[in-house]
Coordinates of C-alpha atoms and ligand atoms in Angstrom, one line a residue:
M30 CA -5.3 23.2 3.0
A31 CA -2.4 21.0 3.1
R32 CA -0.3 19.8 0.2
V33 CA -0.5 16.1 0.6
L34 CA 1.9 13.6 -1.1
V35 CA 0.5 10.3 -1.9
L36 CA 3.8 8.0 -2.4
Y37 CA 3.6 4.5 -3.5
G38 CA 4.9 1.4 -4.8
S39 CA 2.8 -1.4 -6.5
T40 CA 3.5 -4.5 -8.5
E41 CA 0.1 -5.4 -9.9
G42 CA -1.7 -2.2 -9.8
Q43 CA -3.9 -2.4 -6.7
A44 CA -1.9 -0.3 -4.4
A45 CA -1.9 2.1 -7.3
T46 CA -5.5 2.3 -7.4
V47 CA -5.7 2.6 -3.6
A48 CA -3.2 5.6 -3.9
E49 CA -5.4 7.2 -6.4
R50 CA -8.6 6.7 -4.2
V51 CA -6.7 8.3 -1.3
A52 CA -5.8 11.3 -3.3
E53 CA -9.5 11.8 -4.3
V54 CA -10.6 11.8 -0.8
L55 CA -8.0 13.9 0.2
E56 CA -9.1 16.3 -2.4
T57 CA -12.6 16.4 -1.5
S58 CA -11.7 17.1 2.3
G59 CA -10.2 20.3 0.8
H60 CA -6.4 19.3 0.7
D61 CA -3.7 19.3 -2.4
P62 CA -2.8 15.8 -3.2
A63 CA 0.2 14.8 -5.4
V64 CA 0.2 11.0 -6.2
V65 CA 4.0 9.8 -7.1
H66 CA 5.2 6.3 -7.7
I67 CA 8.4 6.0 -5.9
R68 CA 10.1 4.4 -8.8
H69 CA 8.9 7.4 -11.2
R70 CA 9.7 10.4 -9.0
P71 CA 10.1 13.6 -11.1
E72 CA 13.5 15.0 -11.0
S73 CA 12.5 18.1 -9.4
F74 CA 10.7 15.8 -6.6
D75 CA 11.5 17.0 -2.9
L76 CA 9.8 15.6 0.1
M77 CA 10.2 18.7 1.9
D78 CA 7.9 20.5 -0.4
Y79 CA 4.8 18.8 1.1
D80 CA 3.3 19.4 4.6
A81 CA 2.1 15.6 4.9
V82 CA 2.9 12.3 3.3
V83 CA 0.8 9.1 2.9
V84 CA 3.0 6.3 1.7
G85 CA 1.5 2.9 0.4
A86 CA 2.8 -0.5 -0.6
S87 CA 1.7 -4.2 -1.2
V88 CA 3.2 -7.2 0.1
H89 CA 4.7 -9.8 -2.1
M90 CA 6.6 -13.1 -0.5
G91 CA 6.2 -11.6 3.1
K92 CA 7.7 -8.4 2.0
H93 CA 6.5 -4.7 0.8
Q94 CA 8.5 -3.7 -2.4
K95 CA 12.3 -3.3 -1.8
Y96 CA 12.4 0.2 -3.5
V97 CA 9.8 1.4 -0.9
T98 CA 11.5 0.1 2.1
R99 CA 14.8 1.5 0.7
Y100 CA 13.2 5.0 0.1
V101 CA 11.5 5.0 3.4
K102 CA 14.5 4.0 5.3
K103 CA 16.8 6.5 3.7
H104 CA 14.0 9.4 4.4
A105 CA 12.8 8.2 7.8
D106 CA 13.9 11.3 9.6
E107 CA 12.2 13.7 7.2
L108 CA 9.0 11.5 7.2
N109 CA 9.1 11.4 11.1
R110 CA 9.1 15.1 11.0
L111 CA 5.9 15.3 8.8
P112 CA 2.3 14.2 9.6
S113 CA 2.3 10.8 7.8
A114 CA 0.5 7.7 7.3
F115 CA 1.0 4.2 5.8
F116 CA -1.2 1.6 4.2
S117 CA -0.1 -1.9 3.3
V118 CA -2.1 -3.9 0.6
S119 CA -1.9 -7.7 1.2
L120 CA -4.0 -10.7 0.4
A121 CA -3.7 -11.8 4.5
A122 CA -5.8 -8.6 5.2
A123 CA -8.4 -10.3 2.7
E124 CA -8.5 -13.8 4.5
G125 CA -11.2 -12.4 6.7
S126 CA -9.6 -14.4 9.9
E127 CA -7.9 -13.1 13.1
E128 CA -4.9 -15.0 11.8
G129 CA -5.1 -13.2 8.3
W130 CA -5.3 -9.5 10.2
E131 CA -2.5 -10.7 12.8
H132 CA -0.1 -11.5 9.6
A133 CA -1.2 -8.3 7.7
R134 CA -0.1 -6.1 10.7
E135 CA 3.0 -8.3 11.2
Y136 CA 4.0 -7.1 7.7
V137 CA 3.4 -3.5 8.9
A138 CA 5.5 -4.0 12.1
E139 CA 8.3 -5.5 10.3
F140 CA 8.2 -2.8 7.6
L141 CA 8.1 -0.1 10.2
S142 CA 10.8 -1.5 12.5
E143 CA 13.2 -2.1 9.4
T144 CA 12.8 1.5 8.3
G145 CA 12.9 3.4 11.5
W146 CA 9.6 5.3 10.5
N147 CA 6.7 6.1 13.0
P148 CA 3.5 7.1 10.9
D149 CA 0.8 8.6 12.7
E150 CA -1.7 6.1 10.9
T151 CA -1.6 2.8 9.5
A152 CA -4.0 0.6 7.7
V153 CA -3.9 -2.8 6.3
V154 CA -6.1 -3.1 3.0
P155 CA -7.0 -6.2 1.5
G156 CA -5.8 -6.4 -2.1
A157 CA -6.6 -8.3 -5.2
L158 CA -6.1 -11.6 -7.2
K159 CA -5.5 -10.6 -10.7
Y160 CA -5.1 -14.0 -12.3
S161 CA -5.3 -12.3 -15.8
Q162 CA -2.3 -10.5 -15.3
Y163 CA 0.2 -13.3 -13.9
G164 CA 2.5 -15.3 -16.1
T165 CA 1.7 -18.9 -16.1
L166 CA 4.1 -19.8 -13.2
K167 CA 2.7 -16.8 -11.0
R168 CA -0.8 -18.0 -11.7
F169 CA -0.1 -21.3 -10.5
V170 CA 1.6 -20.3 -7.3
M171 CA -1.2 -17.6 -6.7
K172 CA -4.0 -20.3 -7.1
Q173 CA -2.0 -22.6 -4.5
I174 CA -1.8 -19.8 -2.1
A175 CA -5.5 -18.8 -2.4
K176 CA -6.4 -22.6 -2.2
R177 CA -4.4 -22.7 1.1
M178 CA -6.3 -19.7 2.4
G179 CA -9.9 -20.9 1.2
G180 CA -9.7 -18.2 -1.2
D181 CA -11.0 -17.8 -5.1
T182 CA -9.2 -20.4 -7.3
D183 CA -11.1 -19.9 -10.5
T184 CA -8.3 -18.1 -12.8
A185 CA -10.6 -17.3 -15.5
H186 CA -11.5 -14.0 -13.3
D187 CA -9.7 -11.5 -11.2
Y188 CA -10.9 -10.8 -7.7
E189 CA -10.8 -7.4 -5.8
Y190 CA -11.2 -7.6 -2.1
T191 CA -10.4 -4.1 -1.2
D192 CA -12.9 -2.4 1.1
W193 CA -13.1 1.1 -0.4
N194 CA -15.4 2.4 2.5
E195 CA -12.5 1.5 4.6
V196 CA -9.9 3.3 2.6
E197 CA -12.0 6.2 2.5
G198 CA -12.5 6.1 6.2
F199 CA -8.8 5.8 6.8
T200 CA -8.0 8.6 4.4
A201 CA -10.7 11.0 5.9
D202 CA -9.4 10.5 9.4
F203 CA -5.9 11.4 8.3
A204 CA -7.1 14.1 6.1
G205 CA -9.3 15.5 9.3
S206 CA -6.1 15.4 11.5
L207 CA -4.4 17.9 9.1
E208 CA -7.0 20.7 9.6
Ligands
FMN305 C1 3.6 -13.2 -6.6 C2 2.8 -13.0 -5.4 C3 3.1 -13.0 -3.9 C4 2.3 -12.4 -2.9 N1 2.7 -12.9 -1.6 C5 1.9 -12.4 -0.7 C6 2.1 -12.7 0.7 O1 3.4 -13.0 0.9 N2 1.3 -12.3 1.6 C7 0.2 -11.6 1.2 O2 -0.4 -11.3 2.1 N3 0.0 -11.4 0.1 C8 0.7 -11.7 -0.7 N4 0.3 -11.5 -2.4 C9 -0.9 -10.7 -2.6 C10 -0.6 -9.3 -3.0 O3 -0.3 -8.6 -1.8 C11 -1.9 -8.6 -3.4 O4 -2.1 -9.4 -4.8 C12 -2.1 -7.0 -3.8 O5 -3.3 -6.9 -4.2 C13 -1.0 -6.7 -4.9 O6 -0.7 -5.4 -4.9 P1 -0.4 -4.6 -6.0 O7 -1.3 -5.0 -7.2 O8 -0.3 -3.2 -5.7 O9 1.1 -5.3 -6.2 C14 1.1 -11.9 -3.2 C15 1.0 -11.6 -4.7 C16 1.8 -12.1 -5.7 C17 1.2 -11.9 -7.1

């Protein structure tokens, strides 16, 4: 049984939901997960208390959360010494086109090159459009982006594109590698 840290950043909550699902799968695989928001780390928090780490973040305006990038860059040496995995939540991964997947993978490649971290596994995870949570300007911008992508533009509804089977499969693979 490995103590696995699931460390994440999230702006509208989808990466947080993915982090919770990752932890559930780790637990059913016989490991001992702890889910921690990077911005709300307890004072006693120490990366080296864990046997393995999963980091998650989501993409806004072409970048993962700055606080995630900063943390991972600062702790890249420790992360590189542990078994580790990264998941990246984006709408590009929800586009369903080869171009969309390529964009989603580019966000990951840029994040890893900027931070100097080499996780053992990476996953690009389709995110969500949460119109009900956006203010007027954000809702307008996201509707334009969705329109350009051929996505959902009815702002009276929220849309979740996350493929939970994929999330579970990615986590189960990582969990299996820790045994
Ligand atoms: C203001 C804003 C900008 C976004 N920019 C991008 C982007 O550049 N590329 C992309 O693939 N997805 C983009 N997205 C989609 C988010 O990655 C997606 O909504 C994701 O589910 C957000 O995750 P979170 O709820 O954990 O913050 C953007 C979303 C918002 C609200």
